[in-house]
Short mmCIF file of C-alpha atoms in Angstrom, two decimals:
data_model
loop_
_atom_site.label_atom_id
_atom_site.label_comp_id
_atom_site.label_asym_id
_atom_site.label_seq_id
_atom_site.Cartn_x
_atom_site.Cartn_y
_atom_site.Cartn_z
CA UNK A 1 91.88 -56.97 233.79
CA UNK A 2 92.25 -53.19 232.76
CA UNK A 3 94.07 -50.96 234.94
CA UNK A 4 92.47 -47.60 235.58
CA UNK A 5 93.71 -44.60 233.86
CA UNK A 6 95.36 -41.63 235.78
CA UNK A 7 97.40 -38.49 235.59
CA UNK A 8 100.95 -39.43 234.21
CA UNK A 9 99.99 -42.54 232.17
CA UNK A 10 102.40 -42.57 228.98
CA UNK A 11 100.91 -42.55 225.67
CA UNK A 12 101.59 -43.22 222.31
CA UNK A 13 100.68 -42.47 218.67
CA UNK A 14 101.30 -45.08 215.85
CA UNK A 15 101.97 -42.00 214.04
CA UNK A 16 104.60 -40.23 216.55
CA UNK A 17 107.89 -40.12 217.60
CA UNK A 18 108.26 -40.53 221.46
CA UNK A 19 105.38 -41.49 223.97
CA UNK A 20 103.99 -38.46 225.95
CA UNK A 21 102.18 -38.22 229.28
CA UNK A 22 98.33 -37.45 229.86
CA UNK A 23 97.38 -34.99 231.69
CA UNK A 24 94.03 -35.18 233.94
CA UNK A 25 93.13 -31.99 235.83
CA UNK A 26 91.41 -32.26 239.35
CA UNK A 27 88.08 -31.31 238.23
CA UNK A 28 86.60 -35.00 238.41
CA UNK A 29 86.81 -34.62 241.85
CA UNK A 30 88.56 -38.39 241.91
CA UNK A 31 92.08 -39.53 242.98
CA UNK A 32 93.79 -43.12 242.22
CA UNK A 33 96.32 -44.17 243.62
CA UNK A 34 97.43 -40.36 244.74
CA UNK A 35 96.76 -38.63 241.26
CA UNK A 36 93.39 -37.34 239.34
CA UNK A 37 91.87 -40.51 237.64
CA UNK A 38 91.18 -40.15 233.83
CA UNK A 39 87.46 -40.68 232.09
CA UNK A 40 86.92 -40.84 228.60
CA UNK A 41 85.77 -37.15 228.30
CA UNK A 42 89.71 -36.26 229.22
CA UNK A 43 91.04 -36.11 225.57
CA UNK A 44 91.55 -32.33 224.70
CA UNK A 45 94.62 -31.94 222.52
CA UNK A 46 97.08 -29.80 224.55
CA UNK A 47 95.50 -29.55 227.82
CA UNK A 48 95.13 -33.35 228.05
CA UNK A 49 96.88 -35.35 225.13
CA UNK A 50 100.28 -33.76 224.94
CA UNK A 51 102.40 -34.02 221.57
CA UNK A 52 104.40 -36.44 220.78
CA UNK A 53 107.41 -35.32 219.48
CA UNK A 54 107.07 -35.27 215.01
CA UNK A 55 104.03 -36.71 213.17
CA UNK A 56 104.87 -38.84 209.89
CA UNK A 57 101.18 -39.11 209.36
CA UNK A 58 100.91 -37.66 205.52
CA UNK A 59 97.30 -37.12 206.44
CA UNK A 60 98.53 -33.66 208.14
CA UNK A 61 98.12 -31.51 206.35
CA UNK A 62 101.90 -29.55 208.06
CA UNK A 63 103.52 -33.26 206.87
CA UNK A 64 102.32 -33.62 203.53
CA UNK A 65 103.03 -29.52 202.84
CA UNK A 66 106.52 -30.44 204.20
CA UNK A 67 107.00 -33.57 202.02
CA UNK A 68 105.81 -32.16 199.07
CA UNK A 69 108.30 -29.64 199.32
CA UNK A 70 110.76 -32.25 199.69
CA UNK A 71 109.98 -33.78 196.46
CA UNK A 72 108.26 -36.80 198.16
CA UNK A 73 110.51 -37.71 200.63
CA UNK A 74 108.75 -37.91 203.94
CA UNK A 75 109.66 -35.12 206.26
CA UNK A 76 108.32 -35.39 209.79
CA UNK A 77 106.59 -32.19 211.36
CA UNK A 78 105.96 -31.32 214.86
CA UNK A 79 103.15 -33.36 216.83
CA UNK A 80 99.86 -31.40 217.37
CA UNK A 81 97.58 -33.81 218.57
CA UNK A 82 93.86 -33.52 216.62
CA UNK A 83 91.36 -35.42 218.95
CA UNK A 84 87.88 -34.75 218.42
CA UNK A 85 86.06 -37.70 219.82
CA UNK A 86 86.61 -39.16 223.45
CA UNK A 87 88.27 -42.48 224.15
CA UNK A 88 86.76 -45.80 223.33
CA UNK A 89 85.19 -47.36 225.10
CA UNK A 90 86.29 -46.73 228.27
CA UNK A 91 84.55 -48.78 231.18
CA UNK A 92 80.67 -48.70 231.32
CA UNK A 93 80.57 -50.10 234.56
CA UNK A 94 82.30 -47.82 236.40
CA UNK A 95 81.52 -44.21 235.98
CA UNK A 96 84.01 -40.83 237.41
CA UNK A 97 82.24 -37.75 236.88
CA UNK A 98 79.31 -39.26 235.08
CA UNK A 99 81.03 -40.47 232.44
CA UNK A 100 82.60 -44.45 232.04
CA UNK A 101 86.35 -44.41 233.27
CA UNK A 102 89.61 -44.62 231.46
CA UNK A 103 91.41 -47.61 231.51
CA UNK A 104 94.44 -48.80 230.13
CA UNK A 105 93.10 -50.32 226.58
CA UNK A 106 91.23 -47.84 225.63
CA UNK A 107 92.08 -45.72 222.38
CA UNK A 108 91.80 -42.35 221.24
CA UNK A 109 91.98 -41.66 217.24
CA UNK A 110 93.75 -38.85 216.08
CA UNK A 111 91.89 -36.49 212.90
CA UNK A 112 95.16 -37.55 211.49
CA UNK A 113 95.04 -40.95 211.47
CA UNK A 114 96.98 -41.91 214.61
CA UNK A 115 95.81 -44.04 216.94
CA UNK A 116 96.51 -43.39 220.49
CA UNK A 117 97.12 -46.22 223.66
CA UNK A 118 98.99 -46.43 226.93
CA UNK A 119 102.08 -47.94 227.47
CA UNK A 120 101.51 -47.77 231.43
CA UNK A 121 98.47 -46.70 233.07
CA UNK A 122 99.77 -44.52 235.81
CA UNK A 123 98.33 -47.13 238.48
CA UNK A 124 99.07 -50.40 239.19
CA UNK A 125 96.53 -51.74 241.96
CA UNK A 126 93.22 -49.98 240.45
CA UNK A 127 91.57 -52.70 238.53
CA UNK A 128 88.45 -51.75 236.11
CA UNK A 129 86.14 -55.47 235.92
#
């Protein structure tokens, strides 16, 4: 079963560096396990998806002006997460704020390609069924 989402769940991008930590601000009105719990609607780049160290996607545009300068060699520039759509799919069933919760295998695609998960959930009693 999915765990539920919450502040301080680590990330990561198949196109970055390092995982990073989400960041859910109080204004769902809903605490798990101590910290604000995540829905689907929390994936604004900088405020809520934080970078993740260098992007090697060649799809930005900063990586492929970089590499290109570098004769084709692929030089990494910093992470500046492009998320445009919410999370998929989240969980239907159970709904924070009016929109489905975040759990722990849902996925966020980046405009650059990247696609982002959770390596830990930031709970570990709050099951989503």
């Amino acid at each position: 079963m999915p765990n539920q989402v919450s502040m301080g769940a680590m990330m990561t991008c198949s196109f970055g560096a390092a995982p990073a930590p989400l960041v859910v601000l109080p204004k769902n009105k809903v605490l798990c396990e101590g910290p604000p719990a995540a829905n689907i609607m929390d994936h604004v780049p900088i405020v809520n998806i934080t970078p993740f160290g260098v992007c090697t996607s060649i799809a930005n545009p900063a990586v492929a002006s970089a590499t290109a300068a570098a004769m084709g060699v692929l030089t990494p520039m910093p992470c500046i997460p492009a998320t445009s759509a919410p999370w998929v799919t989240g969980a239907p069933t159970v709904l924070i704020a009016n929109m489905p919760a975040l759990d722990n295998v849902s996925k966020c695609m980046c405009n650059w390609g990247g696609v982002i998960g959770f390596s830990s959930s930031g709970t570990v009693k709050t099951m989503i069924p």
